[in-house]
Short mmCIF file of C-alpha atoms in Angstrom, two decimals:
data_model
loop_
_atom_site.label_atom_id
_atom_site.label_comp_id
_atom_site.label_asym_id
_atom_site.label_seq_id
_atom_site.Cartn_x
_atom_site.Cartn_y
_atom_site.Cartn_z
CA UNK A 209 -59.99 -36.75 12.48
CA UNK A 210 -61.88 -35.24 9.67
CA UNK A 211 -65.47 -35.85 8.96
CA UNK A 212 -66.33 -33.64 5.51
CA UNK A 213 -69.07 -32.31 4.40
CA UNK A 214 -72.31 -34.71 3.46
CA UNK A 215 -74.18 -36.87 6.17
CA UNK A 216 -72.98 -39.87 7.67
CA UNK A 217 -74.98 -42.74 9.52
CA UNK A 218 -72.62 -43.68 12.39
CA UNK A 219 -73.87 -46.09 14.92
CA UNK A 220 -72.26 -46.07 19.06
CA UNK A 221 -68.67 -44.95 19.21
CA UNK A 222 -66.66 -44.23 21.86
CA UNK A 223 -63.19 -42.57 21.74
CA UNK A 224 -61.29 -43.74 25.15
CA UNK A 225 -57.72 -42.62 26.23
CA UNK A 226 -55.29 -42.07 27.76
CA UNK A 227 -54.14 -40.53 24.54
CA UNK A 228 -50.67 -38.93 23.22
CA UNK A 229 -51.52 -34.86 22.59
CA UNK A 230 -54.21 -33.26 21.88
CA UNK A 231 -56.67 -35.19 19.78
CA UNK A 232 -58.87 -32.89 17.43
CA UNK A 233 -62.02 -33.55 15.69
CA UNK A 234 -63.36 -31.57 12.82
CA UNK A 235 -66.73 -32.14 12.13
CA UNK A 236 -67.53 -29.99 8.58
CA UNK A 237 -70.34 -32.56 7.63
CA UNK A 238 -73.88 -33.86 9.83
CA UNK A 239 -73.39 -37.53 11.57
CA UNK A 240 -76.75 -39.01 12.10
CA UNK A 241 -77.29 -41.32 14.87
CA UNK A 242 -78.63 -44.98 13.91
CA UNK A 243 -82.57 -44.80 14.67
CA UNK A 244 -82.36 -48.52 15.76
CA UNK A 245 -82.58 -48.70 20.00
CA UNK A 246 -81.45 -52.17 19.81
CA UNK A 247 -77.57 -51.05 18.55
CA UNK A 248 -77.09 -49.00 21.40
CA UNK A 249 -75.91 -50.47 25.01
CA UNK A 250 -75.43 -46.97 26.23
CA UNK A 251 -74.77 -43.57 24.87
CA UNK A 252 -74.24 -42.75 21.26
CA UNK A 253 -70.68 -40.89 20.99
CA UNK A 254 -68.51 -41.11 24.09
CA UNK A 255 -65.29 -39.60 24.73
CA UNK A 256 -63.34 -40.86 27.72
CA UNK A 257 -60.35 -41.09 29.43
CA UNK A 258 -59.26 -38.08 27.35
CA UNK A 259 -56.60 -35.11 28.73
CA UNK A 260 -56.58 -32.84 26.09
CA UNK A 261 -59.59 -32.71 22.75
CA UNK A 262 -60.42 -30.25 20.55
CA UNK A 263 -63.96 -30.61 18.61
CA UNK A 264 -64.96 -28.22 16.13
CA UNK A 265 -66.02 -27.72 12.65
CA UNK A 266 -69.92 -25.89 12.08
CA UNK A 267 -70.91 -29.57 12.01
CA UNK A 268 -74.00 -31.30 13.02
CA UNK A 269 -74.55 -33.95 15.42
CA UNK A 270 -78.49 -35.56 14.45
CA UNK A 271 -79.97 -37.76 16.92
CA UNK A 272 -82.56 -38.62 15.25
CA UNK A 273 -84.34 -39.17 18.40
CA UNK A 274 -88.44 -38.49 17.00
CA UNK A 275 -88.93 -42.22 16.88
CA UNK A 276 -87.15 -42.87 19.97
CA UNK A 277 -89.37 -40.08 22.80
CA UNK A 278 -92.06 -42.24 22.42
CA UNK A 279 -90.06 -45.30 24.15
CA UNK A 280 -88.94 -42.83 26.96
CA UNK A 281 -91.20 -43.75 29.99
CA UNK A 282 -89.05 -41.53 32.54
CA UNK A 283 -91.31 -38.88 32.83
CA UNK A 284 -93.67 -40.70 34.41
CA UNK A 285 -91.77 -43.35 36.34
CA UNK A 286 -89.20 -43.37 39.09
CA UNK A 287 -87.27 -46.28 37.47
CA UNK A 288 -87.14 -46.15 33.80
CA UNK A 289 -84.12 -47.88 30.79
CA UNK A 290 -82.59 -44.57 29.32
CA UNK A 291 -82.58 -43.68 26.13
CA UNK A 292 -79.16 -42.80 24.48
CA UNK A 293 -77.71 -39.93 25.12
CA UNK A 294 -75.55 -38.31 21.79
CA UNK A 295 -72.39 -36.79 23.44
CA UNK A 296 -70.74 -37.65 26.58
CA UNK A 297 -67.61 -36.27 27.91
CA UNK A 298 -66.38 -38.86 31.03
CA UNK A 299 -63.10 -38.15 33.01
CA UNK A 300 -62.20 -35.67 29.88
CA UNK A 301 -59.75 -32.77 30.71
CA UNK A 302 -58.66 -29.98 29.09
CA UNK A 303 -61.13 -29.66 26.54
CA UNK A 304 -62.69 -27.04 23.90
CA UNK A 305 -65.76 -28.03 21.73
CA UNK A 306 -67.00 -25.03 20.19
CA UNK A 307 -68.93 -23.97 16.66
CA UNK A 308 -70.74 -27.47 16.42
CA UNK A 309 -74.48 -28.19 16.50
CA UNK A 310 -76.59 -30.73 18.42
CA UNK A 311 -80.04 -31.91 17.19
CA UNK A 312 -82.54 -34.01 18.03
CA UNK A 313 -81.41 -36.24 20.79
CA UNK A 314 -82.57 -39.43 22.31
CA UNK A 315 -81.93 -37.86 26.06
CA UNK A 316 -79.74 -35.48 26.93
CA UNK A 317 -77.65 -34.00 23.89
CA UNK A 318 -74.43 -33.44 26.16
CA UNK A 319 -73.52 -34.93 29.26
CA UNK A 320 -70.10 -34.04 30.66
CA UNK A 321 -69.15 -36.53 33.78
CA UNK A 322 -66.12 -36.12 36.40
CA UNK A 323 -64.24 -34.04 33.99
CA UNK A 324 -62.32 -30.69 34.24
CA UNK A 325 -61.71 -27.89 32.50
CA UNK A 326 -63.71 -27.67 29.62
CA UNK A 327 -64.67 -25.03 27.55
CA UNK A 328 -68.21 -24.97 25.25
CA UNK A 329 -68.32 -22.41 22.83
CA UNK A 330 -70.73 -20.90 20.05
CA UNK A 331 -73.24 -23.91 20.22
CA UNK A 332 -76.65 -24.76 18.92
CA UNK A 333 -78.53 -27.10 20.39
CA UNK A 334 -82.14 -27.99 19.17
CA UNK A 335 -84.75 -29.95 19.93
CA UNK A 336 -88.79 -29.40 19.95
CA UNK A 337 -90.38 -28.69 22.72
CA UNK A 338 -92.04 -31.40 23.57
CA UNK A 339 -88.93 -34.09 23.34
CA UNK A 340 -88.57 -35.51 26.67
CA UNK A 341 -85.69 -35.44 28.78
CA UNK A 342 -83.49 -33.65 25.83
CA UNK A 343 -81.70 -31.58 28.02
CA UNK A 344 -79.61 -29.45 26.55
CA UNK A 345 -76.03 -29.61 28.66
CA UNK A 346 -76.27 -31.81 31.84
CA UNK A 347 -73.19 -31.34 34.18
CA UNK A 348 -72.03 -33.55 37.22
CA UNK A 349 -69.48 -34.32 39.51
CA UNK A 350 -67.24 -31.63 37.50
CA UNK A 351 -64.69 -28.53 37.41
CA UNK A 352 -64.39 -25.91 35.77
CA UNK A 353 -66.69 -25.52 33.31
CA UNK A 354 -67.61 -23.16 30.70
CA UNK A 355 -70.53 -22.79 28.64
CA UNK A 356 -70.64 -19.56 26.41
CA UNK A 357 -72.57 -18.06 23.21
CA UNK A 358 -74.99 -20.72 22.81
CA UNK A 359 -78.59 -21.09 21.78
CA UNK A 360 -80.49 -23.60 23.24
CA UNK A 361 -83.60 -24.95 22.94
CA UNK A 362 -85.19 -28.35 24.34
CA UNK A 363 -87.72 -30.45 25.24
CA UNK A 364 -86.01 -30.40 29.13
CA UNK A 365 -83.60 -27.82 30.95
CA UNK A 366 -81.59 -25.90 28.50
CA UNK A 367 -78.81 -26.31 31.40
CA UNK A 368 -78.64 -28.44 34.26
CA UNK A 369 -76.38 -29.01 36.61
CA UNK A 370 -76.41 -32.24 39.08
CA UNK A 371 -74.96 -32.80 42.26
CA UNK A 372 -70.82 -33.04 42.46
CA UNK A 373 -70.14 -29.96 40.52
CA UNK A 374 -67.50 -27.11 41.39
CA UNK A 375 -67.09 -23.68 39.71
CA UNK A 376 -69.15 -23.65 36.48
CA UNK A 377 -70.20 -20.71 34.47
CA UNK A 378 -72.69 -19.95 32.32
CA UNK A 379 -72.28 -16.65 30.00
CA UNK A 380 -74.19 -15.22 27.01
CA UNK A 381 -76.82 -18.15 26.54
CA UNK A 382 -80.30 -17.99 24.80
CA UNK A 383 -82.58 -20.41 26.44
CA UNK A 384 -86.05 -21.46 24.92
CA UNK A 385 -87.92 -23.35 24.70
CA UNK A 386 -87.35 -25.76 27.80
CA UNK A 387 -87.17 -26.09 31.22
CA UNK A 388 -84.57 -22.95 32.06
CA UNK A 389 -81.18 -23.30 33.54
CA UNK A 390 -81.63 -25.54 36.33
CA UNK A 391 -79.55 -26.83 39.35
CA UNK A 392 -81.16 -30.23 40.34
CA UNK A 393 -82.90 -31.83 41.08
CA UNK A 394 -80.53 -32.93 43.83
CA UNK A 395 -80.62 -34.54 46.86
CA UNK A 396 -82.13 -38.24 45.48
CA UNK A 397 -79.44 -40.33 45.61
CA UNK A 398 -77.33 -41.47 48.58
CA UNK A 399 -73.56 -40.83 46.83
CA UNK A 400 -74.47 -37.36 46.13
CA UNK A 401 -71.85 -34.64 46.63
CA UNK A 402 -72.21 -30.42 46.99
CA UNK A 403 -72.83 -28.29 44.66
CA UNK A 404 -70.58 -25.30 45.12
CA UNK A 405 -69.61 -22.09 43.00
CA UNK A 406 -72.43 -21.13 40.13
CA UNK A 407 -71.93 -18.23 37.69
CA UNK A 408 -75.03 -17.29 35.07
CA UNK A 409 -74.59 -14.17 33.52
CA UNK A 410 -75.94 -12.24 30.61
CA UNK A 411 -78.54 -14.95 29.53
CA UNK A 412 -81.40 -14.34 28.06
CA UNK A 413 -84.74 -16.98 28.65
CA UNK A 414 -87.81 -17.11 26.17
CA UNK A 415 -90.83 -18.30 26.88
CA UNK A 416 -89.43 -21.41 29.43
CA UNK A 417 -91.19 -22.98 32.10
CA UNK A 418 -88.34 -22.03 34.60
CA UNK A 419 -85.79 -19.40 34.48
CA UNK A 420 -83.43 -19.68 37.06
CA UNK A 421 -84.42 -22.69 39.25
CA UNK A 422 -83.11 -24.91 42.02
CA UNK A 423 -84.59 -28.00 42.99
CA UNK A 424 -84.17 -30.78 45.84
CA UNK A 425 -86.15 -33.49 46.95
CA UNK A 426 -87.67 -34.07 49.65
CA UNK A 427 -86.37 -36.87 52.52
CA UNK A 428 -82.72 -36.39 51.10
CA UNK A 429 -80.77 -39.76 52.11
CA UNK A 430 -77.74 -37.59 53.07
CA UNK A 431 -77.33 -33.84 53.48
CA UNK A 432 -75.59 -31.86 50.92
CA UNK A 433 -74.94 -28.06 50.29
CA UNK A 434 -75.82 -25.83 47.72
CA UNK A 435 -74.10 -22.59 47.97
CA UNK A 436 -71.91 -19.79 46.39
CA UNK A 437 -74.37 -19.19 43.27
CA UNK A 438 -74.46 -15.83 41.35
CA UNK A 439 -77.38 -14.82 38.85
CA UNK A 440 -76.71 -11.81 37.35
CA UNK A 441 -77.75 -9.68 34.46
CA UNK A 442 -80.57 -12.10 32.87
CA UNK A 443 -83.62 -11.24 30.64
CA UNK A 444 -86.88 -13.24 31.12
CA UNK A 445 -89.69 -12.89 28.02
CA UNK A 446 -92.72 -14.87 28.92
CA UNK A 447 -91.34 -17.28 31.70
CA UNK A 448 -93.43 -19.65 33.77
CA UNK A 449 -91.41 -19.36 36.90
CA UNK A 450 -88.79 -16.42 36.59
CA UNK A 451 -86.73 -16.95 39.59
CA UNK A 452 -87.87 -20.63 41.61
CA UNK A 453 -86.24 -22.64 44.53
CA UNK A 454 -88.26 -25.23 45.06
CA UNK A 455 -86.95 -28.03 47.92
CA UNK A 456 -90.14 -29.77 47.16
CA UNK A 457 -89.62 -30.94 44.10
CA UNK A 458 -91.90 -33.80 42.45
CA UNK A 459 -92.19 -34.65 38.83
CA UNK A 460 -94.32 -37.64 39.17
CA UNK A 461 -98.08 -37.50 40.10
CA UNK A 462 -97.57 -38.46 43.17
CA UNK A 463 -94.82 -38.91 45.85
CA UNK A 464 -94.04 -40.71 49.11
CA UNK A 465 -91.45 -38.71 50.64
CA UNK A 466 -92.77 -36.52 53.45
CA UNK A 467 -89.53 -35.58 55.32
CA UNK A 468 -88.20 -32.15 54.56
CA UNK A 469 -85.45 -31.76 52.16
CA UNK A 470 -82.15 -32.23 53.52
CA UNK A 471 -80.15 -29.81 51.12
CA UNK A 472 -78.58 -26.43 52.79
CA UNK A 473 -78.97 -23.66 49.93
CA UNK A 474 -76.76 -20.70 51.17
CA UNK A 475 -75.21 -17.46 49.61
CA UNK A 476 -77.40 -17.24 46.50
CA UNK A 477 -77.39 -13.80 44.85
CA UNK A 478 -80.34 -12.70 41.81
CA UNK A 479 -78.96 -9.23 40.65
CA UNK A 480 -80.23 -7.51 37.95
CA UNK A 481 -82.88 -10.02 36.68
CA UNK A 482 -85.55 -8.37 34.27
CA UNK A 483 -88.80 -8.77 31.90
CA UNK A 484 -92.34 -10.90 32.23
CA UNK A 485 -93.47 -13.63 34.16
CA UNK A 486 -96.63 -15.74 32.32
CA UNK A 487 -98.14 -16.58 35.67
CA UNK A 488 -98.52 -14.36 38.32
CA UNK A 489 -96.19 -15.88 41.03
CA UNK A 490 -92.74 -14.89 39.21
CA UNK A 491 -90.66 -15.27 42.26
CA UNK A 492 -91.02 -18.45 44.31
CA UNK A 493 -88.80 -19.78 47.42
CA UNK A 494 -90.01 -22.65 48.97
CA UNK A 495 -87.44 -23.82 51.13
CA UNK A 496 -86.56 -26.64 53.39
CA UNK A 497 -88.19 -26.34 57.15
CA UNK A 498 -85.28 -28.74 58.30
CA UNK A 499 -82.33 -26.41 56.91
CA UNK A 500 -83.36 -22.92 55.42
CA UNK A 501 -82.13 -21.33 52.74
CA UNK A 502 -79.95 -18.78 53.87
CA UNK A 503 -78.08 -16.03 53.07
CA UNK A 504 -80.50 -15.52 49.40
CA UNK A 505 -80.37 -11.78 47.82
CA UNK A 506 -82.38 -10.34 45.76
CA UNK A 507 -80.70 -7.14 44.39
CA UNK A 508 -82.62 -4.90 41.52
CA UNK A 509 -85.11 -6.96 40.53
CA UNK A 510 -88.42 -5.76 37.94
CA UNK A 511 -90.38 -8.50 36.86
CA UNK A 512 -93.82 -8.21 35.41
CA UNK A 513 -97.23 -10.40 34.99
CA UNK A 514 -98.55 -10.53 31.17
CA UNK A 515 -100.86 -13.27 31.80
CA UNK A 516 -103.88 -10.42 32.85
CA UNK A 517 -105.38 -8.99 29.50
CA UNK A 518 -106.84 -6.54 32.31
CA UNK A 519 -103.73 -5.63 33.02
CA UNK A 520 -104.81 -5.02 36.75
CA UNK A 521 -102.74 -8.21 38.24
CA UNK A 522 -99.45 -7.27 39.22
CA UNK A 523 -96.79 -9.86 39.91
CA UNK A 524 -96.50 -11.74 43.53
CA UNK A 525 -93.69 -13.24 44.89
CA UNK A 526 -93.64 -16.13 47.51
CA UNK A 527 -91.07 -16.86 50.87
CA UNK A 528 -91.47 -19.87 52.57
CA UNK A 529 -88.29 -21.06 55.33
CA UNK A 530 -85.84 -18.77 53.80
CA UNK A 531 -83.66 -16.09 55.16
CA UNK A 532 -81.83 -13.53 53.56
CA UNK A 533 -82.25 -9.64 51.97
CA UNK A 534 -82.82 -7.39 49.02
CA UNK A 535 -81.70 -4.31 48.06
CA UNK A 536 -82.11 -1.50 44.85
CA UNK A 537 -85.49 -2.01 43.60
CA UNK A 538 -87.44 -5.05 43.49
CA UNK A 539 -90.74 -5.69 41.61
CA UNK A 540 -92.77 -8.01 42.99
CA UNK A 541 -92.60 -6.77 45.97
CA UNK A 542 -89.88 -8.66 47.78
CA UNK A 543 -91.31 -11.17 50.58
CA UNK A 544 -87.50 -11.41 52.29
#
């Protein structure tokens, strides 16, 4: 399929296999998304069922989502109807979408669902700051999974990666503005599975509120694993929370859960992570008292406070139920 150049208003498709071959879709021109909520029942372009899809093209996918964030009441309650999301990728396989751009989504501009072995390359994704819940890439229960050479920048996480996932790496992505590269928040939902086998390397993250963060909930309803991650080689200009685990996590005012999280975080490496924190706390572990994080390195780590126009703070880092090491040099001072 060819879409040419010029801009198209395309209301809720979905492309659903199985399928004969590979299936391609070149996308020269800019589809824009129907601003009407009542069209949608669900997403805006699905593709499912697929083994085997190639999109491509320096195309634009458009949202339109301005008129939609102010109908998105998830941000401040625990059940909430969701917005669209513009792509989503469900029980796809064998996949490459690369030199495309995303702006301006309802929710999440990509979601990729129980799928394997797919490859994102060269993207843009865009939307302002203050969208909510336009995540850039949101991954779950999935396998093998790429995401390289992309620019990012969101109203949410640039990245983030739900429970279910296996193997995915992230390599040579500029994140900001949003919410980092995130894994989480896990640990809500009963049918949750682990989260095993992470790879982040040479990213870059401007002015986020999060660099690289986990996040769990308190009083899982079943215990899970997070394990097997490796951060390595990332630059951090003007970051909230450089390097955050956080098994306390909360995004409403207020929360009833009081039992500790129930999520095991093990073998979770930070080497080579540089630049400035905006608050002073730029490395944060709060753990789980029930199952502590274990086995967490910090290896060659300088981080630095720019919020001070003294300059006489210094950066702080924080250690609560969490074992593990550090090695080379590590500024803040390391608290494991």
């Amino acid at each position: 399929m060819l879409v040419p150049e010029g801009s198209y208003s395309v209301g809720p498709l979905a492309f659903k296999g199985p399928c004969k071959g590979v299936k391609r879709l070149e996308l020269r021109g800019q589809l824009l998304a129907s601003t009407n909520l009542n069209v949608y029942t669900n997403n805006w372009i699905d593709f499912q069922y697929i083994d085997g899809l190639i999109i491509y093209g320096g195309g634009i996918f458009n949202g339109q989502g301005a008129s939609a964030w102010p109908h998105n009441e998830c941000p401040k309650k625990w059940s909430c109807k969701l917005l669209p999301m513009s792509l989503v990728f469900s029980f796809v396989s064998n996949a490459v979408v690369k030199n495309i751009s995303s702006i301006d989504s309802k929710l999440f501009h990509m979601h990729i669902f129980s799928s394997k072995n797919l490859e994102f390359q060269s993207l843009k994704i865009s939307a302002p700051g203050n969208s909510p819940n336009t995540d850039g890439i949101h991954i779950a229960d999935s396998t093998n999974i790429t995401i390289a050479n992309a620019i990012i920048g969101t109203g949410d996480d640039c990245i983030s990666i739900g429970p279910g996932n296996t193997n995915l790496t992230i390599l040579n992505v500029l994140c900001g503005p949003g919410h980092g590269i995130s894994v989480g928040s896990l640990g809500k939902n009963s049918n949750e599975k682990d989260v095993v086998g992470l790879t982040v390397r040479n990213c870059a993250l401007n002015g986020t509120t999060n660099g690289l963060r986990i996040k769990t909930w308190k009083s899982s309803p079943v215990p899970l694993t997070a394990a097997h991650f490796v951060y390595e080689n990332i630059i951090m200009h003007n970051v909230y929370n450089p390097i955050i685990i956080d098994q306390e996590y909360c995004p409403y005012v207020s929360c009833v859960e009081k039992d500790p999280s129930r999520v095991q975080i093990h073998d979770i490496k930070f080497t080579n992570v540089r630049g400035t924190s905006s608050s002073r706390e730029a490395i944060k572990f709060v753990c789980s008292r029930s199952v502590p994080c274990a086995s967490v390195e910090l290896n060659d780590i300088d981080l630095h406070y720019t919020g001070d126009a003294t300059g006489n703070a210094t950066a702080t880092s924080t250690c609560v139920n969490i074992h593990g090491r550090s090695n080379g040099n590590v500024k803040p001072s390391s608290c494991i």
